PDB file of C-alpha atoms in Angstrom:
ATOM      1  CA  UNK A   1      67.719 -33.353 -79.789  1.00  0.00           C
ATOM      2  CA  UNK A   2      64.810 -34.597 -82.168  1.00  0.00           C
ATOM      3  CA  UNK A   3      64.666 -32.685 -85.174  1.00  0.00           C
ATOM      4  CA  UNK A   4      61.532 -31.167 -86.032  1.00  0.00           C
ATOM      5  CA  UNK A   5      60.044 -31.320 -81.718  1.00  0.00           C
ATOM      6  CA  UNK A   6      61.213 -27.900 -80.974  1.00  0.00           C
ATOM      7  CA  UNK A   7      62.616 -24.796 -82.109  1.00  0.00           C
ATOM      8  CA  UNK A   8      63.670 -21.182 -81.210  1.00  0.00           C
ATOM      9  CA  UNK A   9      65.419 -19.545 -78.714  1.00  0.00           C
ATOM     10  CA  UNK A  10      64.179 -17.634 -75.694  1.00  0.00           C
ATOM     11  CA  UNK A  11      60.916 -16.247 -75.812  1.00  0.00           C
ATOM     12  CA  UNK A  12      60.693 -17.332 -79.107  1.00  0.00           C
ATOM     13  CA  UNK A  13      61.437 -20.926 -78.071  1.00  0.00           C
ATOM     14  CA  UNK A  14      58.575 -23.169 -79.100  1.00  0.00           C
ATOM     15  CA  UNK A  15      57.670 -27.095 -79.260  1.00  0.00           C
ATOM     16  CA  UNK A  16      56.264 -28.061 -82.310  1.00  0.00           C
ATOM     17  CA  UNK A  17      53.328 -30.122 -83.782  1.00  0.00           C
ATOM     18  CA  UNK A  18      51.272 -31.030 -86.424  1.00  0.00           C
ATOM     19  CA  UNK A  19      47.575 -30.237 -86.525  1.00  0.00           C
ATOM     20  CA  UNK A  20      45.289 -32.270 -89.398  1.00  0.00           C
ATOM     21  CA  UNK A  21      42.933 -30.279 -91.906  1.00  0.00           C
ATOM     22  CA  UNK A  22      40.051 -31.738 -91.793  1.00  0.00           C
ATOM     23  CA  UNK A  23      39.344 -32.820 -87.763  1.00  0.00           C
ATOM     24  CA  UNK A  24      41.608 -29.948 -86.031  1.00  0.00           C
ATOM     25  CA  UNK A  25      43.395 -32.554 -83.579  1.00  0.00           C
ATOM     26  CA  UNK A  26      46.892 -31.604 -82.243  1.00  0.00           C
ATOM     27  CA  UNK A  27      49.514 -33.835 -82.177  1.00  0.00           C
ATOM     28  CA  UNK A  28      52.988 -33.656 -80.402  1.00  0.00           C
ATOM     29  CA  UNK A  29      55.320 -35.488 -80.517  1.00  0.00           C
ATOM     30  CA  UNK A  30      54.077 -34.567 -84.024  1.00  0.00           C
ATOM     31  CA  UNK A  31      53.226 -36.676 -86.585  1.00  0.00           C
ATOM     32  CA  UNK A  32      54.275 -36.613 -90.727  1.00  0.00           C
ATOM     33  CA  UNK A  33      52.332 -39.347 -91.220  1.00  0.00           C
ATOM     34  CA  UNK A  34      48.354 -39.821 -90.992  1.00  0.00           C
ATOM     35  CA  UNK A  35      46.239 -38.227 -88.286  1.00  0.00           C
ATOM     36  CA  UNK A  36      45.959 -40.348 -85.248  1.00  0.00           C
ATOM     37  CA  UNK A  37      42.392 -39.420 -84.577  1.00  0.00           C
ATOM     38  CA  UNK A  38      40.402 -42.998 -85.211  1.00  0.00           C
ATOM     39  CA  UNK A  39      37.078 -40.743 -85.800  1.00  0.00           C
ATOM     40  CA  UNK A  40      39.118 -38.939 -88.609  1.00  0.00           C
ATOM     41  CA  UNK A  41      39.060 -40.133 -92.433  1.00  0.00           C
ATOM     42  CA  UNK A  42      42.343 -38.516 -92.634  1.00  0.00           C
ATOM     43  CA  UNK A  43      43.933 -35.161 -93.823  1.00  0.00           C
ATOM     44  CA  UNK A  44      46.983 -32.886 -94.640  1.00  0.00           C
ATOM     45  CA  UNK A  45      49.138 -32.627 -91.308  1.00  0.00           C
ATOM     46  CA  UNK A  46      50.305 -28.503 -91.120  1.00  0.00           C
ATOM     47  CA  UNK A  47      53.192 -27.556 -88.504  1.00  0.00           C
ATOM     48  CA  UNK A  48      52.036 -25.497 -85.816  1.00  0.00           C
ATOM     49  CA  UNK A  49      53.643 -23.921 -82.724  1.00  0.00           C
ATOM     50  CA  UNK A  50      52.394 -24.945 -79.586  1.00  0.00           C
ATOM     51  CA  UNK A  51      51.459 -22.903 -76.711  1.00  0.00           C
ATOM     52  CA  UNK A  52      54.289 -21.582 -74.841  1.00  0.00           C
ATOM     53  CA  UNK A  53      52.242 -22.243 -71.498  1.00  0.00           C
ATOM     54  CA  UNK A  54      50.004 -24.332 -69.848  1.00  0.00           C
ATOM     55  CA  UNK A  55      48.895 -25.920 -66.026  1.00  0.00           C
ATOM     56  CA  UNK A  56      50.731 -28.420 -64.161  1.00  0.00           C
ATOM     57  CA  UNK A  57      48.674 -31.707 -64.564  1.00  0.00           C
ATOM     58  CA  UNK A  58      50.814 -34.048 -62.520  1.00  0.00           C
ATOM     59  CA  UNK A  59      54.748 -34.062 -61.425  1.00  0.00           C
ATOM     60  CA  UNK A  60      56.721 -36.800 -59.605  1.00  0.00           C
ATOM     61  CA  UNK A  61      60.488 -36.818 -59.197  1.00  0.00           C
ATOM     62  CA  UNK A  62      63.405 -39.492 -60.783  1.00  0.00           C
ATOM     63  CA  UNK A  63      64.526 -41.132 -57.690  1.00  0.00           C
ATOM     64  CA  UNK A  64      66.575 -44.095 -58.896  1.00  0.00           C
ATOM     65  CA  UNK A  65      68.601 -45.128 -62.279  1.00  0.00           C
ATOM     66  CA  UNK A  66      66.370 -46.506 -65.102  1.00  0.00           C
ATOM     67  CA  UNK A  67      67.487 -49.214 -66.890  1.00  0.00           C
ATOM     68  CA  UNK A  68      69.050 -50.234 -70.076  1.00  0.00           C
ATOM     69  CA  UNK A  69      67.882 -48.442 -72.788  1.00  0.00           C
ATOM     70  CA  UNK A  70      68.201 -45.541 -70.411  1.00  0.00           C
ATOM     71  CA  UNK A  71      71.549 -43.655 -71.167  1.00  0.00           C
ATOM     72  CA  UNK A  72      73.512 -43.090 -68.465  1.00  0.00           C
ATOM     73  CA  UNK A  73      77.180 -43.642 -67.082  1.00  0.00           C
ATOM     74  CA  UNK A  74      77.153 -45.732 -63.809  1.00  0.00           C
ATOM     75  CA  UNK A  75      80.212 -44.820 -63.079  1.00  0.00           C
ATOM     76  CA  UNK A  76      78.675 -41.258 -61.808  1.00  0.00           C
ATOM     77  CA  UNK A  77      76.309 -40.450 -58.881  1.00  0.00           C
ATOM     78  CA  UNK A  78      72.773 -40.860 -60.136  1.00  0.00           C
ATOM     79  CA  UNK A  79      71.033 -37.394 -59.776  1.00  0.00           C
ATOM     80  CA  UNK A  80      67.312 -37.227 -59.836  1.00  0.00           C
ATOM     81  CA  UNK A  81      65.313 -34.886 -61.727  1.00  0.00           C
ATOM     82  CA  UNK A  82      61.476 -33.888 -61.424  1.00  0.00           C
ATOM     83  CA  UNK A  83      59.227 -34.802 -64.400  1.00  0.00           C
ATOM     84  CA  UNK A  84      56.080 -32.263 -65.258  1.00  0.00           C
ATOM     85  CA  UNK A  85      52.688 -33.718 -67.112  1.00  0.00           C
ATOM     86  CA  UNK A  86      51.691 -30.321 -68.668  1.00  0.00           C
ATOM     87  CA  UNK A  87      48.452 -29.218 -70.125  1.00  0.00           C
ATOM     88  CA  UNK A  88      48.649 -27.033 -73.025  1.00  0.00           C
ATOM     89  CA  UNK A  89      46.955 -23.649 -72.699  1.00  0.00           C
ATOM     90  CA  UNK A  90      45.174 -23.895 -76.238  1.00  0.00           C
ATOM     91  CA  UNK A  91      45.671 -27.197 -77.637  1.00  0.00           C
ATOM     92  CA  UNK A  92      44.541 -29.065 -74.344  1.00  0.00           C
ATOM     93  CA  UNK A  93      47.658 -31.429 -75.026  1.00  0.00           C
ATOM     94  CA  UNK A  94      49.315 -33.044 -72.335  1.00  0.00           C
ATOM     95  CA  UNK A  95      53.217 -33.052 -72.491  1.00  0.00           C
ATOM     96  CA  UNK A  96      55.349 -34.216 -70.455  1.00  0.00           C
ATOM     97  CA  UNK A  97      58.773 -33.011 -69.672  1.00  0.00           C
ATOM     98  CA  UNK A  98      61.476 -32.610 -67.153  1.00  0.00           C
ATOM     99  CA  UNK A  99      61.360 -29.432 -65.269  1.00  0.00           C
ATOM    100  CA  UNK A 100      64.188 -26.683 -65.683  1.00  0.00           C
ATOM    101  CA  UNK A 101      67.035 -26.999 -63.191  1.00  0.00           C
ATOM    102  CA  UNK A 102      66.798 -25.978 -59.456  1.00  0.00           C
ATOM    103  CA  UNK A 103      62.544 -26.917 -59.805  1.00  0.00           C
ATOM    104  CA  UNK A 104      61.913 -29.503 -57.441  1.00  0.00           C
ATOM    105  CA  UNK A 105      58.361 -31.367 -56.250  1.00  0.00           C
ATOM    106  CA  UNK A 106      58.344 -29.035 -53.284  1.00  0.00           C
ATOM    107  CA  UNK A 107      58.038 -26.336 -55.998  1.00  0.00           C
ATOM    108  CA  UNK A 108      55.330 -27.484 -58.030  1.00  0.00           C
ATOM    109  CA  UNK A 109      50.915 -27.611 -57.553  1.00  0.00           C
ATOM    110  CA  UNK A 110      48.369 -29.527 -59.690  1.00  0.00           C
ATOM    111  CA  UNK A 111      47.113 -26.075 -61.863  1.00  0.00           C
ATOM    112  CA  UNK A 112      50.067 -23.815 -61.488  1.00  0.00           C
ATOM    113  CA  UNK A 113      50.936 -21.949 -64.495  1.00  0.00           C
ATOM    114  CA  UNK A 114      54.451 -23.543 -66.139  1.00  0.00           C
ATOM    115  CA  UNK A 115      56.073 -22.740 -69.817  1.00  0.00           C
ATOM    116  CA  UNK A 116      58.396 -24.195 -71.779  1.00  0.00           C
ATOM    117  CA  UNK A 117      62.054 -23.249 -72.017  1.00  0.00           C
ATOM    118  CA  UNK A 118      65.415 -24.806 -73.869  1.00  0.00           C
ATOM    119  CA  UNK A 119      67.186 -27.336 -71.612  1.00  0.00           C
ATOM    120  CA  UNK A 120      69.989 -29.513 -71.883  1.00  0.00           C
ATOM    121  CA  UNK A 121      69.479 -33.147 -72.058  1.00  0.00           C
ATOM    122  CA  UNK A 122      73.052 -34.255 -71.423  1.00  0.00           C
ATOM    123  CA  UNK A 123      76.296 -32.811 -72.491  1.00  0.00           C
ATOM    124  CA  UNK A 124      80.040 -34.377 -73.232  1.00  0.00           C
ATOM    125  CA  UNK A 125      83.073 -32.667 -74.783  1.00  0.00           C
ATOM    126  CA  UNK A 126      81.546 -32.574 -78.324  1.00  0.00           C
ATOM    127  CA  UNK A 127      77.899 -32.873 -78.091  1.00  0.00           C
ATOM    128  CA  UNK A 128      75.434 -30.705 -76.254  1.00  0.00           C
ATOM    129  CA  UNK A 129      72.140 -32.575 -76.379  1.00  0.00           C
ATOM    130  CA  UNK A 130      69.464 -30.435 -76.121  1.00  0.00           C
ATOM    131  CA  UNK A 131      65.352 -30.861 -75.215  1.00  0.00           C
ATOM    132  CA  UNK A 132      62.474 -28.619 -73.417  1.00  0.00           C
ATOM    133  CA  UNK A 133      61.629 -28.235 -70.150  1.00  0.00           C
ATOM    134  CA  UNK A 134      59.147 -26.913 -67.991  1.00  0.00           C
ATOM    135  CA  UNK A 135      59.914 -24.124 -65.448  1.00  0.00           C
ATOM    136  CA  UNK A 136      57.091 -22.390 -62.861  1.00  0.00           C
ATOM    137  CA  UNK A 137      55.883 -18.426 -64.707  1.00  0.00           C
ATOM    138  CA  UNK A 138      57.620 -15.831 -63.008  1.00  0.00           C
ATOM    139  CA  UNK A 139      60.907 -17.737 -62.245  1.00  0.00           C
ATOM    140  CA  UNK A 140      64.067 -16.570 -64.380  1.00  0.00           C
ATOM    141  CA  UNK A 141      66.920 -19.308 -65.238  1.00  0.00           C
TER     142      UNK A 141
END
C-alpha cells in the first residue's frame, strides 16, 4: 500500500488526490509538492476524494511475467490479471488499475460504467499488501 493513495472501506472506500487553489487541476497519484499544471503559477494543494466511478477508457490483460523490478516469485505459475484505464466521473482523470478478481477482457467495453473497490496487491504470512481496483457497477465481490 502507498500511504496517502487511498482510503476507506466499502462504500466509503475512496482514492485520493490533491486538487491546487488557484487552477482547479486534479492530480492522482497526488501530489504534496507544486501543481503540475505548466499554465499554473502555482498554489496550495487540498486533499480531495475522488469519484468513486467512472467509464472504461481502455483495458488489456497481463499475459506474461514482467521483469525485474517487477515483484514476483518465479518459482510460482505466472497468473495474468486484466488492467483498466478509467476515466473519472468528475475529475476527468484517467487511472489506471487492475480490475477486481474474476473480471476478465471478455467482461469489459470502452464506456461501461466501473468503480473502485479495495483489492489485494499480494499477500504472505505477515503482510497483506493492499491497492484499488476496478470492478464493472452492478457486480458484487
Amino acid at each position: 500500500m502507498v500511504a496517502g493513495w487511498f482510503a476507506g472501506d466499502g462504500e466509503d472506500f475512496r482514492l485520493i488526490g490533491t486538487r491546487c487553489s488557484v487552477c482547479a487541476s486534479v492530480f492522482f497519484p497526488r501530489e504534496d509538492g507544486n501543481c503540475r499544471n505548466p499554465g499554473c503559477p502555482g498554489g496550495d494543494l487540498e486533499e480531495v476524494a475522488l469519484s468513486r466511478r467512472g467509464r472504461v477508457w481502455s483495458y488489456t490483460d497481463s499475459r506474461y511475467r514482467p521483469p525485474s523490478p517487477y515483484v514476483t516469485n518465479p518459482e510460482l505459475p505466472w497468473e495474468p490479471y486484466t488492467l483498466i484505464a478509467v476515466e473519472l466521473e468528475s475529475e476527468r482523470l484517467v487511472v489506471l488499475g487492475q480490475a477486481a478478481p474474476g473480471v476478465s477482457v471478455a467482461d469489459l467495453t470502452v464506456g461501461m460504467e466501473v468503480e473502485v473497490v479495495p483489492g489485494v496487491l499480494h499477500e504472505d504470512t505477515e503482510t497483506t499488501w493492499t491497492t484499488w481496483q476496478w470492478r464493472p457497477t452492478g457486480v458484487t465481490a
